[in-house]
Structure formats: C-alpha cells, structure tokens
C-alpha cells in the first residue's frame, strides 16, 4: 500500500466565524487533487478540519456571549455543512477539541518535554491574536500586523519554550536537498532566507484557559499552533504513541502563504523532535484579492461560499474557484468576472457542447442511423476528411498534459487542457456539419457522431475531479456508470474507444443555465 498511497491535507481553519472563499479555495483544490489521485487508483486520504483553541476563538466566543465549546460546535458545523455543499470528498473532518486529538497533543508535548526539547522560560514580546503568532518589530508595518492591520499585544508571562533553534540546520538541509519539497520555488527561497536569519526558541504555552492543558503543569495550555499541527496525524486516528499511522507522511500539505513559515519551521521541528517522518511536499497557493483589495469585513467586500453556491451551484462554484487564478500565485476575483467565466466556460462551453452533441445523436437515431466505429478503426487512408486519424493520438497527448499538470498541482493548466478539448470538439462539429451528413444519409455519419460522443466521454472524465456531479451526469447520459469507468483503471479509461456503439444516449437536463 505504501507506494500507492496519497495523503493530502488542508490547513485546519479557525472557526471564529463563517467559512469564506479563501478557505473554500484551498479545500476545493485539495479535493480536486484527491479525486484525481483516486482516479489514478491510489489509496487516497483527504483531511480537513477545524482549529478550535486559542485566544482568537476565546475572544470571538466572548463577543457572542457563548461558552467556547458551544461556540466552536456551532461554527465547526458550519464548515462541515459548507464542505458538504461543495461536494468535498474528505475522508475525515478533524476537530482539535476532540478527545483523541487532545490526548495525542498531551502525549506528544510530554515526549518533547521529557527529551529536554521543552523547557521553562519566560516570554516577553509581541503577539498578534489575529495570526495567533509572535511578532518581531521587523514583521510589522507602521507598528501594525500587515495581515490584520492591528497592533500586536505585549505578552510577558512565564511559559514553556520549545528549542526550535536546534533544528535550524537540519531543516535547512532537508529543504535545500528537496527531501522536504516546498513549492513553488519562490516560496522555498523565501523560507530558506528566513532560515538564514536564524531560528529562535519559541514559547509553546500560554496562560489562557481555552486550550489543551500541559500534562506536567496544568496552569498552562499548549500554544495553539503545536496543538493545531498535530491534527495532520491525529486526523488519521493517531493516539500519540510512537509509531505513526501507515498513511503518514502526507504526500502534499496544501496552504496559502500566510502560514508556510510556521509549517516549514515549527511543524517540521515538532516532527523531528518526535522522530516522525516529514511530509513530502508543502505546497503554497496564492492569495485571493477581491477587485484588487484584501477581502475583509471592514471593507465590506467579503464573498462567501454561500454567495457563490447560490449563484452558480456546487459544480459552478468549484469550477470558478479552481480556475480563477494561476494556482500558486495571487489573483484577483470579482463577481463580474465569475459571471463572464461561468457563461463562457460552463454554459456556452461544456454545457452547450453536451446538449448539442446529444441532440445531434437524437437526430441521427431518428434518421435510422446507428453509431459505428467500423471504418474509423480500419481506415488508414490519408484522405481523412473528418480528421479521424488524429483523434486517438491527440486525445492521448491531451491526457498526458492533463496528468502532468495535475501531478504538479497546476490546476488551472489542467483545466486549460480540457477547455482546449472542448473548443476542438466545438470546431470539429462546426466544420464537419453532422446535420448535413444526417440529412444526406452519408455513410460516415454513425462514425462521426461516435467520435463526438467518445470525445465527450474523455472530456467528462477529465472534468470529473473538478465538477464531479456534472461529469456523472454526462457519463450517465452516454450510458456509462461513472464508478465503473473509474474502476476500469487509468490505462483503460483514457484509451480511445470506451464508448459502446450500442450505448443508449439519453437527454440530460441543462447542465449550466446561462446567467
Ligand atoms: N488555523 C490556522 C491553520 C492551522 S494548520 C495546522 C489558520 N487558519 S485560517 O482559518 O486562518 O486559514 C488559513 C488558510 O485559509 C490559508 O493558509 C489558506 O489556505 C486559506 N485562505 C484564507 N484566506 C485566503 C485567501 N484570501 N486566499 C486564498 N486562501 C486563503 O491559519
């Protein structure tokens, strides 16, 4: 199983409020990558969840006049519902207030304490509650945290410190040699130059109530980050014992740039301290801006996943977010741009193509003509009026590009490959004019329509990780069972000719109504 496994994680999100589209973006991207790996036949596990401790949550609960546990129960449920509405295929949803997680955090911290990697000290410095991170003067812009536009608070308290500094060289080496990959390259360089400045020991505990109590000193609770990081293993039902579960380590840990530094340093150091294997790859995707501005409640430009779901449905939302910006880079979004893209790619693109092809098939059947592959399979002549000869070769190389892009997590590029297939088929239909072939009872008709529908099969399968419900509808319309298709295995379903010539072609409802 080891070689054929694929474990992917999203960050666990703070549940101090409702989910927003930044969270949805990471989660959808992880889901697409997980679904693609399941198509490849890998034993795949997708983990997401909620980060429920710390000062930020405690304050938000107090503002709502709620007990923190009731507050996180309510908000974490909202995240779960949103992921359901977005058809996220997560294999677990981990909550840091769950009993097993808390016990594993205690065992892990105890282990680090027993090894002398955690020691009693004093913390004296700046802390941004929004980030739940310690700040130095250098991190601030005009005295404010640049992510939250707030002045950090001054913290001076007895605490337990983690010997982060001792891990600097080993972490640096693992990143430099790509034993721990950080992608894209500019993020790797950023982390390396941060490491070059040296790593300081860091406080690992707070004197706040809402957290996991330290087993050796119950007057203190664990700093929210080590607590949170361990979700990546407790989410696999790990109970904090020595051996990690077989799914660990993660092949990919997905996140945005706001939290790569803490992952590449604190998280990796915890794993090294616990003598557990390191993740293979930390992948950093870009940040969304709305009309050029950071999304924020005070600016009033927050777009929620529900806003998108209401407008574009589950698959529409998945598609629009996944293709909104080059994956790995920052990007600007707006509702206007979403409308344009929805109409162009979904309503007029794949939706129209499928409707057009099915109605042609119906016309063909009404004229008493059947689907056929006969001359297509044997035709070696150069007089290839309908372009049949290049079909097989061309679709094969499209699958290769598609796979390469998804293996590299270039979601937008793999979508582009599918879009090219859609345009290609649209042009083919316009050029070949099958309605004239039907009218003239041309002997090539059955074959041309077969080519169109078989190409639709490939397009639906390529779209499956992105818009799974729509892909299922399209495959069902051409009499294929999506589950059975996947079970045939990648080598088989990506080959030309999977559509049966006696397939019953059913009309499907409009896939994407125009805006
Ligand atoms: N709880 C921590 C993570 C702990 S992981 C062990 C946290 N939570 S968060 O709710 O603030 O989520 C941060 C993550 O949400 C980002 O890394 C990114 O994945 C996603 N995004 C939040 N806003 C975003 C944008 N505007 N654009 C893109 N992704 C963003 O940090």
XYZ file of C-alpha atoms and ligand atoms in Angstrom:
546
model
C 0.000 0.000 0.000
C 2.840 2.400 0.862
C 3.857 3.210 -2.703
C 0.384 3.602 -3.936
C -0.900 5.886 -1.225
C -1.730 9.549 -1.425
C -2.380 11.606 1.673
C -3.314 15.254 1.250
C -4.204 17.823 3.917
C -5.644 21.325 4.025
C -4.884 23.610 6.948
C -7.470 23.259 9.684
C -9.368 26.522 9.729
C -10.022 28.772 12.699
C -13.715 28.580 13.433
C -14.016 32.062 14.904
C -16.517 32.923 12.159
C -18.093 31.605 8.978
C -16.089 29.924 6.224
C -15.038 32.293 3.448
C -13.956 31.642 -0.086
C -10.261 31.613 0.824
C -10.960 28.529 2.931
C -13.179 27.130 0.200
C -10.443 27.662 -2.382
C -7.869 25.560 -0.512
C -10.420 22.881 0.290
C -11.740 22.615 -3.266
C -8.195 22.484 -4.638
C -7.291 19.687 -2.218
C -10.469 17.839 -3.159
C -9.670 18.087 -6.878
C -6.189 16.714 -6.292
C -7.578 13.931 -4.085
C -10.213 12.956 -6.669
C -7.563 12.920 -9.391
C -5.370 10.608 -7.311
C -8.329 8.313 -6.680
C -8.782 8.172 -10.472
C -5.141 7.140 -10.737
C -6.049 4.216 -8.489
C -4.133 5.449 -5.454
C -5.239 4.735 -1.912
C -6.149 8.343 -1.177
C -6.984 10.163 2.041
C -8.116 13.789 2.212
C -8.107 15.503 5.582
C -9.581 18.821 6.590
C -10.969 20.112 9.867
C -11.268 22.910 12.365
C -8.786 24.680 14.618
C -10.742 25.378 17.772
C -8.454 26.544 20.572
C -6.591 29.741 21.367
C -7.170 33.330 22.249
C -8.780 34.342 18.965
C -11.543 31.764 19.380
C -11.928 32.560 23.066
C -12.422 36.258 22.303
C -14.863 35.610 19.476
C -16.923 33.333 21.741
C -16.955 36.022 24.433
C -18.206 38.620 21.939
C -21.068 36.270 21.057
C -21.638 35.664 24.744
C -21.132 31.966 24.281
C -19.271 29.221 26.031
C -16.216 28.483 23.821
C -17.155 24.818 23.349
C -20.714 25.646 22.263
C -19.295 28.375 20.019
C -16.849 26.053 18.212
C -19.507 23.326 17.960
C -21.774 25.766 16.153
C -19.103 27.186 13.841
C -17.336 23.961 13.066
C -20.696 22.540 11.946
C -20.998 25.460 9.513
C -17.701 24.478 7.928
C -18.775 20.867 7.650
C -22.042 21.890 6.001
C -20.212 24.130 3.544
C -17.841 21.310 2.578
C -20.856 19.061 2.052
C -22.479 21.683 -0.144
C -19.272 21.920 -2.150
C -19.143 18.132 -2.507
C -15.787 17.823 -0.756
C -14.787 14.172 -0.508
C -12.827 14.446 2.741
C -12.174 11.149 4.495
C -12.215 12.758 7.916
C -13.010 16.103 9.488
C -10.728 16.576 12.474
C -11.627 18.852 15.360
C -8.924 19.920 17.794
C -11.388 19.779 20.701
C -11.919 16.062 20.142
C -10.788 13.796 22.958
C -8.376 11.687 20.942
C -6.692 14.757 19.477
C -6.226 16.427 22.858
C -4.750 13.264 24.382
C -2.312 12.868 21.489
C -1.259 16.518 21.847
C -0.588 15.968 25.543
C 1.410 12.804 24.897
C 3.450 14.491 22.178
C 4.262 17.559 24.256
C 5.155 15.355 27.212
C 7.542 13.453 24.970
C 9.230 16.676 23.828
C 9.391 17.844 27.455
C 10.938 14.551 28.601
C 13.557 14.851 25.862
C 14.531 18.280 27.108
C 13.210 19.973 23.980
C 10.699 21.945 26.027
C 11.982 23.957 28.992
C 10.671 26.517 31.452
C 11.247 30.114 30.431
C 9.669 33.476 30.086
C 8.117 35.050 27.067
C 8.372 38.733 26.637
C 7.252 40.075 23.305
C 4.585 40.996 20.795
C 1.703 38.767 19.863
C -0.894 39.148 17.085
C -4.112 37.434 18.145
C -5.392 37.504 14.541
C -2.413 35.421 13.398
C -2.035 33.669 16.756
C 1.667 34.310 16.194
C 4.559 36.031 17.931
C 5.867 39.023 16.032
C 9.114 40.930 15.920
C 9.336 44.677 15.197
C 10.627 43.692 11.758
C 7.405 41.829 10.936
C 5.301 44.957 11.495
C 4.380 47.747 9.109
C 3.908 51.073 10.919
C 3.616 49.115 14.136
C 0.728 47.003 12.785
C 0.462 43.361 11.728
C 0.296 43.573 7.944
C -2.234 40.733 7.688
C -4.646 42.035 10.305
C -3.924 45.798 10.383
C -3.858 45.584 14.170
C -1.320 46.477 16.815
C 0.011 43.293 18.436
C -0.419 42.958 22.185
C 2.532 42.813 24.545
C 2.832 39.478 26.291
C 5.003 38.916 29.318
C 4.435 35.616 31.021
C 6.096 32.500 32.391
C 5.848 29.832 29.814
C 7.414 26.724 28.385
C 9.777 27.271 25.497
C 10.441 24.913 22.586
C 14.041 24.524 21.409
C 13.263 25.473 17.828
C 16.760 26.908 17.355
C 18.443 23.493 17.490
C 16.564 22.342 14.393
C 17.622 25.158 12.087
C 20.468 23.458 10.236
C 18.758 20.151 9.777
C 15.569 21.808 8.460
C 17.598 23.995 6.126
C 19.374 20.956 4.769
C 16.167 18.991 4.219
C 14.653 21.894 2.282
C 17.782 22.590 0.246
C 18.055 18.955 -0.819
C 14.307 18.738 -1.519
C 13.916 15.902 0.923
C 11.225 18.290 2.108
C 9.891 19.991 -1.006
C 8.480 23.487 -0.794
C 6.634 24.618 -3.904
C 6.538 26.918 -5.786
C 10.268 27.701 -5.935
C 9.966 31.314 -4.769
C 8.347 30.117 -1.535
C 11.187 27.682 -0.980
C 13.660 30.534 -1.368
C 11.665 32.730 0.953
C 11.711 30.045 3.649
C 15.435 29.462 3.140
C 16.291 33.115 3.512
C 14.143 33.254 6.633
C 16.097 30.275 7.991
C 19.356 32.020 7.121
C 18.468 34.728 9.610
C 18.484 32.051 12.319
C 15.688 30.457 14.326
C 14.859 31.460 17.858
C 13.288 29.263 20.505
C 9.579 29.846 20.719
C 7.026 29.867 23.506
C 4.915 26.719 23.375
C 2.419 27.542 26.086
C 0.059 30.296 27.159
C -1.644 31.149 30.376
C -5.026 31.213 28.750
C -7.849 28.860 29.663
C -9.075 27.772 26.245
C -6.544 25.190 25.141
C -5.054 21.771 25.842
C -3.645 21.648 29.362
C 0.029 20.789 29.653
C 0.178 17.411 31.389
C 3.064 18.424 33.655
C 1.755 21.899 34.521
C -1.969 22.376 34.329
C -1.739 26.116 34.950
C -0.739 26.438 31.307
C -2.266 25.407 27.998
C -0.487 24.440 24.790
C 0.190 27.209 22.283
C -2.451 26.817 19.590
C -0.017 26.056 16.742
C 1.610 22.836 18.028
C -1.886 21.749 19.059
C -3.148 22.504 15.553
C -0.243 20.950 13.651
C -0.719 17.585 15.263
C -4.142 17.351 13.587
C -2.365 16.166 10.463
C -1.609 12.894 12.253
C -4.422 12.677 14.797
C -6.760 13.060 11.790
C -5.540 9.567 10.871
C -6.614 8.329 14.318
C -3.103 8.506 15.742
C -3.203 8.438 19.534
C 0.213 9.932 20.205
C 2.041 6.617 20.546
C 5.460 6.147 18.972
C 4.559 4.776 15.597
C 2.835 6.966 13.041
C -0.152 5.500 11.159
C 0.570 3.919 7.726
C -0.962 6.845 5.809
C 1.551 9.252 7.352
C 3.576 11.089 5.974
C 1.460 13.340 3.777
C 2.364 13.473 0.119
C 1.035 17.043 -0.089
C 0.185 19.637 2.542
C -1.668 22.497 0.938
C -1.874 26.034 2.327
C -1.506 29.666 1.454
C 1.496 31.906 2.009
C 0.269 33.237 5.360
C 1.230 30.037 7.135
C 4.099 28.498 5.179
C 6.799 29.801 7.554
C 5.270 28.220 10.641
C 4.757 24.968 8.763
C 8.290 24.893 7.372
C 9.810 25.579 10.783
C 7.671 24.773 13.837
C 5.765 21.850 12.311
C 8.862 20.252 10.854
C 10.768 20.708 14.113
C 7.955 19.022 16.080
C 8.103 16.023 13.740
C 11.891 15.861 14.020
C 11.605 16.097 17.793
C 9.069 13.267 17.859
C 11.197 11.286 15.389
C 8.352 11.006 12.926
C 8.703 11.129 9.119
C 8.389 14.503 7.401
C 5.743 15.371 4.797
C 6.947 15.097 1.198
C 5.719 18.435 -0.046
C 4.400 21.720 1.308
C 2.527 23.431 -1.497
C 1.716 27.109 -1.242
C -1.090 28.544 -3.333
C -1.813 32.196 -3.915
C -3.997 34.613 -2.041
C -7.293 35.906 -3.344
C -7.982 39.594 -3.606
C -11.404 40.987 -4.443
C -11.299 43.759 -7.039
C -7.680 44.331 -6.078
C -8.342 44.577 -2.341
C -7.829 42.184 0.506
C -11.114 40.590 1.449
C -12.209 41.919 4.798
C -15.331 42.535 6.793
C -14.403 46.174 7.365
C -14.014 46.856 3.618
C -17.294 45.021 3.070
C -16.028 43.032 0.105
C -16.253 39.546 1.555
C -17.626 36.973 -0.877
C -18.884 33.899 0.933
C -19.020 30.344 -0.397
C -22.799 30.609 0.043
C -22.928 33.648 -2.267
C -21.229 31.574 -4.947
C -23.268 28.433 -4.283
C -26.492 30.419 -4.602
C -25.396 31.865 -7.929
C -23.509 29.052 -9.595
C -24.378 25.808 -7.818
C -21.897 23.268 -6.462
C -20.015 22.474 -9.640
C -20.158 26.054 -10.910
C -18.557 27.261 -7.673
C -15.915 24.529 -7.703
C -15.007 25.277 -11.286
C -14.923 29.061 -10.907
C -12.734 28.971 -7.819
C -10.379 26.323 -9.187
C -9.838 28.211 -12.422
C -9.915 31.743 -11.011
C -6.172 32.344 -10.755
C -2.957 30.597 -11.770
C -2.500 28.052 -8.999
C 0.350 29.054 -6.708
C 0.041 32.777 -7.456
C -2.068 35.582 -6.065
C -5.100 36.520 -8.054
C -7.911 38.986 -8.236
C -11.510 37.868 -8.335
C -14.858 39.606 -8.737
C -18.455 38.541 -9.170
C -18.480 40.148 -12.660
C -15.525 38.033 -13.736
C -17.201 34.940 -12.302
C -20.365 35.628 -14.338
C -18.358 36.010 -17.536
C -16.372 32.858 -16.933
C -19.433 30.874 -15.924
C -21.180 31.762 -19.182
C -18.123 31.294 -21.369
C -16.743 28.047 -19.970
C -19.725 26.311 -18.433
C -22.990 27.489 -20.030
C -21.675 28.128 -23.555
C -18.723 25.770 -23.190
C -19.203 22.281 -21.861
C -22.959 22.672 -21.228
C -23.754 23.724 -24.758
C -21.381 21.180 -26.278
C -23.027 18.275 -24.494
C -26.545 19.493 -25.359
C -25.535 19.991 -28.996
C -23.963 16.542 -29.266
C -26.880 14.742 -27.676
C -29.393 16.473 -29.906
C -27.323 15.505 -32.969
C -27.347 11.911 -31.773
C -31.105 12.029 -31.437
C -31.440 13.389 -34.986
C -29.180 10.614 -36.220
C -31.226 7.933 -34.462
C -34.464 9.449 -35.784
C -32.994 9.076 -39.286
C -32.439 5.374 -38.557
C -28.631 5.635 -38.429
C -26.579 3.804 -35.788
C -23.321 4.684 -34.071
C -20.365 2.904 -35.639
C -16.616 2.649 -35.362
C -16.039 0.429 -38.388
C -14.185 2.498 -40.889
C -12.651 4.545 -38.117
C -10.837 1.529 -36.712
C -9.554 0.294 -40.052
C -9.247 3.430 -42.120
C -5.606 4.019 -42.943
C -6.129 6.246 -45.936
C -4.605 9.695 -45.991
C -7.841 11.147 -47.157
C -9.058 11.805 -43.717
C -11.789 14.318 -44.415
C -13.142 14.233 -40.894
C -9.872 14.263 -39.013
C -10.449 10.813 -37.515
C -6.837 9.799 -37.772
C -5.556 12.437 -35.443
C -8.239 11.842 -32.823
C -6.617 8.998 -30.964
C -3.169 10.447 -30.942
C -4.392 13.877 -29.980
C -6.544 12.721 -27.070
C -3.664 10.624 -25.799
C -1.329 13.588 -25.622
C -4.083 15.697 -24.015
C -4.342 13.104 -21.219
C -0.578 13.242 -20.770
C -0.577 17.033 -20.432
C -3.567 16.886 -18.141
C -1.911 14.347 -15.869
C 1.423 16.124 -15.801
C -0.267 19.384 -14.790
C -2.301 17.754 -12.051
C 0.717 15.834 -10.745
C 2.407 19.252 -10.440
C -0.767 20.666 -8.820
C -1.211 23.110 -11.711
C -4.982 23.008 -11.562
C -5.593 25.932 -13.882
C -3.316 24.455 -16.548
C -5.076 21.107 -16.481
C -8.402 22.926 -16.820
C -6.950 24.666 -19.841
C -6.172 21.305 -21.420
C -9.822 20.305 -21.021
C -11.010 23.647 -22.373
C -8.873 23.078 -25.469
C -10.576 19.724 -25.924
C -13.955 21.422 -25.687
C -13.029 24.069 -28.286
C -11.544 21.401 -30.510
C -14.751 19.416 -30.480
C -16.892 22.506 -30.998
C -14.811 23.389 -34.042
C -14.958 19.829 -35.296
C -18.745 19.861 -35.153
C -18.916 23.228 -36.890
C -16.529 22.070 -39.622
C -17.937 18.605 -40.227
C -21.594 19.726 -40.062
C -23.015 16.392 -38.942
C -26.584 17.634 -39.530
C -25.776 17.697 -43.268
C -24.335 14.184 -43.064
C -27.546 13.032 -41.391
C -29.681 14.785 -43.996
C -27.665 13.210 -46.831
C -27.601 9.822 -45.155
C -23.815 9.891 -45.557
C -22.178 6.506 -44.669
C -19.699 8.272 -42.379
C -22.454 9.670 -40.131
C -22.510 6.963 -37.456
C -18.796 7.213 -37.094
C -18.640 10.998 -36.891
C -21.273 11.021 -34.142
C -19.400 8.234 -32.381
C -16.251 10.359 -32.473
C -18.117 13.268 -30.975
C -19.634 11.234 -28.140
C -16.420 9.368 -27.421
C -14.641 12.692 -27.144
C -17.346 13.839 -24.761
C -16.588 10.758 -22.650
C -12.946 11.833 -22.390
C -13.914 15.415 -21.577
C -16.330 14.254 -18.844
C -13.644 12.075 -17.273
C -11.100 14.889 -17.382
C -13.638 17.177 -15.745
C -14.522 14.630 -13.088
C -12.197 15.890 -10.323
C -13.338 19.474 -10.907
C -17.085 19.114 -11.450
C -17.916 15.597 -10.259
C -21.717 15.841 -10.332
C -21.738 17.189 -13.877
C -19.232 14.589 -15.028
C -21.500 11.898 -13.574
C -24.498 13.339 -15.417
C -22.637 13.428 -18.718
C -21.321 9.890 -18.352
C -24.777 8.646 -17.410
C -26.212 10.382 -20.485
C -23.947 8.256 -22.670
C -24.864 5.123 -20.722
C -21.716 4.829 -18.659
C -21.554 4.303 -14.948
C -19.019 6.760 -13.522
C -17.929 4.350 -10.774
C -17.412 1.501 -13.219
C -15.483 3.791 -15.554
C -13.071 4.697 -12.770
C -12.680 1.087 -11.749
C -11.521 0.157 -15.230
C -8.273 1.874 -14.315
C -6.495 4.883 -15.740
C -4.820 2.984 -18.624
C -8.162 1.700 -19.823
C -10.487 4.629 -19.474
C -8.030 7.074 -21.050
C -7.825 4.914 -24.207
C -9.833 5.716 -27.296
C -12.959 3.637 -27.798
C -14.539 3.268 -24.343
C -17.979 4.269 -25.606
C -20.128 1.347 -26.729
C -21.629 1.604 -30.206
C -24.939 0.309 -28.866
C -24.956 2.803 -25.990
C -28.331 4.303 -25.319
C -27.919 8.076 -25.426
C -30.209 9.906 -23.031
C -31.139 13.529 -22.985
C -29.940 15.320 -19.888
C -31.300 18.434 -18.244
C -29.481 21.704 -18.967
C -26.140 21.358 -17.192
C -25.388 25.040 -16.624
C -28.243 27.510 -17.193
C -26.980 30.786 -18.677
C -26.638 33.860 -16.407
N -5.735 27.574 11.900
C -4.642 28.011 11.111
C -4.006 26.876 10.357
C -3.540 25.713 11.174
S -2.959 24.405 10.191
C -2.211 23.404 11.248
C -5.125 29.062 10.117
N -6.425 29.073 9.864
S -7.164 30.111 8.876
O -8.574 29.897 9.085
O -6.688 31.424 9.068
O -6.869 29.611 7.447
C -5.727 29.984 6.708
C -5.772 29.316 5.354
O -7.034 29.621 4.694
C -4.744 29.808 4.357
O -3.489 29.201 4.506
C -5.393 29.410 3.047
O -5.305 28.027 2.889
C -6.841 29.777 3.300
N -7.109 31.186 2.959
C -7.663 32.099 3.792
N -7.828 33.270 3.115
C -7.396 33.155 1.865
C -7.417 33.984 0.727
N -7.885 35.222 0.754
N -6.938 33.461 -0.428
C -6.512 32.159 -0.509
N -6.508 31.357 0.534
C -6.804 31.852 1.776
O -4.304 29.790 9.589
